[in-house]
Tab-separated table of C-alpha atoms and ligand atoms in Angstrom:
chain	number	residue	atom	x	y	z
A	12	MET	CA	12.075	11.179	-15.463
A	13	THR	CA	8.730	12.546	-14.146
A	14	ILE	CA	6.876	15.545	-15.488
A	15	ALA	CA	4.140	17.662	-13.909
A	16	ILE	CA	1.919	19.284	-16.364
A	17	TRP	CA	-0.268	22.034	-14.916
A	18	PHE	CA	-3.135	23.504	-16.516
A	19	ASP	CA	-4.796	27.006	-16.266
A	20	LEU	CA	-8.660	26.286	-15.868
A	21	ASP	CA	-10.622	29.093	-17.469
A	22	GLY	CA	-10.044	29.747	-20.942
A	23	THR	CA	-7.862	26.727	-21.091
A	24	LEU	CA	-9.326	23.501	-19.921
A	25	VAL	CA	-12.992	24.954	-20.124
A	26	SER	CA	-14.172	27.728	-22.245
A	27	PHE	CA	-14.541	31.084	-20.596
A	28	PRO	CA	-17.868	32.531	-21.430
A	29	ASP	CA	-18.782	36.082	-22.691
A	30	TYR	CA	-19.185	37.644	-19.358
A	31	GLY	CA	-21.125	40.457	-20.586
A	32	ARG	CA	-23.851	37.847	-21.548
A	33	VAL	CA	-23.444	36.081	-18.060
A	34	LEU	CA	-24.039	39.250	-16.277
A	35	ALA	CA	-27.140	40.074	-18.422
A	36	THR	CA	-28.536	36.639	-17.993
A	37	ALA	CA	-28.274	36.820	-14.169
A	38	CYS	CA	-29.645	40.449	-14.056
A	39	GLU	CA	-32.645	39.257	-15.983
A	40	ALA	CA	-33.176	36.411	-13.496
A	41	VAL	CA	-33.316	38.537	-10.634
A	42	GLY	CA	-35.140	41.439	-11.953
A	43	ILE	CA	-32.321	44.136	-12.476
A	44	GLY	CA	-33.667	46.371	-15.203
A	45	ASP	CA	-30.628	48.459	-16.094
A	46	ALA	CA	-28.327	45.585	-16.623
A	47	ASP	CA	-25.616	47.832	-18.272
A	48	ALA	CA	-25.332	50.197	-15.379
A	49	PHE	CA	-25.165	47.360	-12.849
A	50	ALA	CA	-22.724	45.417	-14.864
A	51	ALA	CA	-20.286	48.441	-15.087
A	52	ALA	CA	-20.401	48.848	-11.299
A	53	TYR	CA	-20.182	45.259	-10.332
A	54	ASN	CA	-17.265	44.606	-12.646
A	55	ASP	CA	-15.435	47.711	-11.184
A	56	ALA	CA	-16.092	46.451	-7.467
A	57	PHE	CA	-15.537	42.761	-8.425
A	58	PHE	CA	-12.120	43.281	-9.630
A	59	GLU	CA	-10.976	45.426	-6.797
A	60	TYR	CA	-12.031	42.770	-4.359
A	61	PHE	CA	-10.660	40.039	-6.368
A	62	GLY	CA	-7.299	41.706	-6.738
A	63	ASP	CA	-6.983	42.118	-3.195
A	64	LEU	CA	-8.273	38.693	-2.203
A	65	THR	CA	-10.953	40.009	-0.198
A	66	PRO	CA	-13.434	37.047	0.759
A	67	GLU	CA	-16.570	36.767	-0.866
A	68	PRO	CA	-16.011	39.121	-3.905
A	69	TYR	CA	-19.023	38.159	-5.644
A	70	ARG	CA	-21.345	38.964	-2.940
A	71	ARG	CA	-19.685	42.185	-1.960
A	72	ALA	CA	-19.378	43.379	-5.857
A	73	ALA	CA	-23.274	42.445	-6.011
A	74	ALA	CA	-24.073	44.582	-2.667
A	75	ASP	CA	-22.113	47.466	-4.191
A	76	ALA	CA	-23.578	47.453	-7.398
A	77	LEU	CA	-27.247	46.969	-6.320
A	78	ALA	CA	-26.687	50.238	-4.374
A	79	THR	CA	-26.231	52.228	-7.463
A	80	VAL	CA	-29.394	50.773	-9.291
A	81	ASP	CA	-33.084	50.937	-8.600
A	82	ALA	CA	-33.405	47.121	-7.825
A	83	ASP	CA	-34.878	44.899	-5.097
A	84	ALA	CA	-32.745	41.853	-5.678
A	85	ALA	CA	-30.797	40.483	-2.646
A	86	PRO	CA	-27.001	40.369	-3.267
A	87	GLU	CA	-27.039	36.754	-2.496
A	88	SER	CA	-29.689	36.030	-5.217
A	89	PHE	CA	-27.690	37.796	-7.742
A	90	VAL	CA	-24.437	35.692	-6.904
A	91	THR	CA	-26.468	32.487	-7.271
A	92	ALA	CA	-27.973	33.673	-10.538
A	93	VAL	CA	-24.547	34.716	-11.926
A	94	ARG	CA	-22.793	31.437	-10.664
A	95	ASP	CA	-25.732	29.528	-12.559
A	96	ALA	CA	-25.251	31.420	-15.585
A	97	GLU	CA	-21.597	31.166	-15.742
A	98	TYR	CA	-21.711	27.341	-15.047
A	99	ASP	CA	-24.391	27.024	-17.825
A	100	ALA	CA	-22.193	28.784	-20.263
A	101	VAL	CA	-18.923	26.946	-19.770
A	102	GLU	CA	-18.234	24.136	-21.988
A	103	THR	CA	-15.641	21.194	-21.749
A	104	PRO	CA	-14.427	19.859	-25.309
A	105	PRO	CA	-14.335	16.121	-25.551
A	106	ALA	CA	-10.637	16.443	-26.794
A	107	VAL	CA	-9.495	18.089	-23.547
A	108	ARG	CA	-11.424	15.358	-21.593
A	109	GLU	CA	-9.597	12.727	-23.678
A	110	THR	CA	-6.135	14.414	-23.418
A	111	LEU	CA	-6.521	14.535	-19.440
A	112	SER	CA	-7.619	10.887	-19.404
A	113	THR	CA	-4.647	9.828	-21.356
A	114	LEU	CA	-2.327	11.921	-19.006
A	115	ALA	CA	-3.898	10.444	-16.160
A	116	ALA	CA	-3.033	6.914	-17.140
A	117	ALA	CA	0.683	7.417	-17.842
A	118	ASP	CA	3.011	6.529	-15.098
A	119	ASP	CA	5.552	9.420	-15.664
A	120	VAL	CA	2.859	12.274	-15.550
A	121	ALA	CA	1.135	14.106	-12.965
A	122	VAL	CA	-1.725	16.537	-13.803
A	123	GLY	CA	-2.502	19.764	-11.933
A	124	VAL	CA	-4.751	22.620	-12.144
A	125	CYS	CA	-3.622	26.077	-11.251
A	126	THR	CA	-6.245	28.471	-11.403
A	127	ASN	CA	-6.938	32.278	-10.385
A	128	GLY	CA	-10.402	32.448	-8.603
A	129	VAL	CA	-12.412	31.668	-5.632
A	130	PRO	CA	-11.986	28.147	-4.346
A	131	GLU	CA	-15.609	27.016	-4.023
A	132	TRP	CA	-16.336	28.257	-7.636
A	133	GLN	CA	-13.353	26.855	-9.313
A	134	ARG	CA	-13.597	23.464	-7.344
A	135	ARG	CA	-16.969	23.114	-8.487
A	136	LYS	CA	-16.611	24.065	-12.065
A	137	LEU	CA	-13.766	21.324	-12.142
A	138	ARG	CA	-16.060	18.825	-10.600
A	139	ASP	CA	-19.008	19.762	-13.091
A	140	SER	CA	-16.850	19.390	-15.954
A	141	GLY	CA	-15.678	15.796	-15.043
A	142	LEU	CA	-12.199	16.932	-15.389
A	143	VAL	CA	-11.661	16.433	-11.679
A	144	THR	CA	-11.134	12.651	-11.843
A	145	HIS	CA	-8.041	13.190	-13.904
A	146	VAL	CA	-6.312	15.671	-11.790
A	147	ASP	CA	-3.789	14.884	-8.989
A	148	ALA	CA	-3.687	18.320	-7.296
A	149	THR	CA	-5.427	21.810	-7.570
A	150	VAL	CA	-4.169	25.254	-6.484
A	151	VAL	CA	-6.621	28.207	-6.323
A	152	SER	CA	-5.253	31.609	-6.067
A	153	TYR	CA	-7.307	32.618	-3.242
A	154	GLU	CA	-5.904	29.556	-1.187
A	155	ALA	CA	-2.346	30.456	-2.136
A	156	GLY	CA	-2.730	33.885	-1.147
A	157	ALA	CA	-1.862	35.709	-4.430
A	158	HIS	CA	-3.013	35.434	-8.113
A	159	LYS	CA	-0.749	34.136	-10.807
A	160	PRO	CA	1.740	35.385	-12.088
A	161	ALA	CA	2.791	35.940	-8.523
A	162	PRO	CA	4.966	33.204	-7.336
A	163	GLU	CA	2.738	31.898	-4.549
A	164	PRO	CA	0.400	29.719	-6.598
A	165	PHE	CA	3.459	28.216	-8.359
A	166	GLU	CA	5.118	27.483	-5.110
A	167	ARG	CA	2.024	25.848	-3.809
A	168	ALA	CA	1.969	23.808	-7.014
A	169	GLU	CA	5.642	22.605	-6.510
A	170	ALA	CA	4.935	21.601	-2.923
A	171	LEU	CA	2.048	19.481	-3.911
A	172	ILE	CA	3.403	17.468	-6.800
A	173	GLU	CA	7.090	16.246	-7.194
A	174	ALA	CA	8.527	16.522	-10.427
A	175	ASP	CA	11.700	16.579	-12.511
A	176	ARG	CA	9.942	18.766	-15.076
A	177	ARG	CA	7.166	21.360	-14.495
A	178	VAL	CA	5.052	22.713	-17.341
A	179	MET	CA	2.452	25.324	-17.311
A	180	ILE	CA	-0.261	25.296	-20.100
A	181	GLY	CA	-2.527	28.395	-20.223
A	182	ASP	CA	-4.100	31.024	-22.204
A	183	GLY	CA	-2.711	33.956	-20.005
A	184	GLU	CA	0.433	35.317	-21.483
A	185	GLU	CA	1.179	36.968	-18.178
A	186	SER	CA	-0.502	35.052	-15.479
A	187	ASP	CA	0.272	31.464	-17.083
A	188	VAL	CA	3.279	31.656	-19.280
A	189	ALA	CA	5.270	34.454	-17.758
A	190	GLY	CA	4.679	33.568	-14.067
A	191	ALA	CA	5.401	29.826	-14.755
A	192	ARG	CA	8.833	30.799	-16.589
A	193	GLU	CA	9.724	33.209	-13.795
A	194	ARG	CA	9.822	30.086	-11.473
A	195	GLY	CA	11.851	28.182	-14.012
A	196	TRP	CA	9.045	26.167	-15.451
A	197	GLU	CA	8.501	25.428	-18.908
A	198	ALA	CA	5.265	27.072	-20.338
A	199	VAL	CA	3.069	26.699	-23.376
A	200	HIS	CA	0.467	29.406	-24.434
A	201	VAL	CA	-2.840	28.348	-25.863
A	202	ASP	CA	-5.516	30.364	-27.230
A	203	GLY	CA	-8.290	28.240	-25.928
A	204	PRO	CA	-9.425	24.621	-25.015
A	205	ALA	CA	-9.044	23.571	-28.677
A	206	ASP	CA	-5.306	24.024	-28.471
A	207	VAL	CA	-4.682	21.708	-25.516
A	208	PRO	CA	-4.129	18.448	-27.075
A	209	ALA	CA	-1.378	19.899	-29.365
A	210	ALA	CA	0.114	21.667	-26.388
A	211	VAL	CA	0.287	18.552	-24.453
A	212	ASP	CA	1.932	16.723	-27.398
A	213	SER	CA	4.634	19.529	-27.553
A	214	VAL	CA	5.638	19.020	-24.076
A	215	ARG	CA	5.750	15.020	-24.106
B	13	MG	MG1	-7.215	31.530	-18.373
């Protein structure tokens, strides 16, 4: 009996920072004075591009938002600043590290990460966290062709890891829990990384 345990990334294996603060930090770094107006325009544009799986949603949203404020920053500079600010703010609790390390050493368990996001951002976050060494497969929604809770990311996960049981652990009631159950998987909701060890214990 083998079990594949799939984890969401943001807000599950790693903390997801206060994004208002991340955007404010990035605005300050590139000299955008009216950070609130910029952030409102940026968020609107970003989620539209992201929802449609449009390539380069960060750069496109930055370009759109910069056109609405009085600032000389280049979109690419803002993207670098916001990425650095996000990565600086992300934390990986030691207990999550230990839990994944233990799972990786077990013969009957495979570990996956199934995350909504842009591949290079999410994969680098997984590398920077040090968790990638414990992970057998990663699914990023942009590569799967749809975001969770749509079936595509879960189908891709099923193709990547053979298993008798599949479990999704995540902080998204809809994206993680409902999406996984719709595919016939088991699912455990967590409120954040601190809940991950107990969630894993509950399914093993
Ligand atoms: Mg999440």
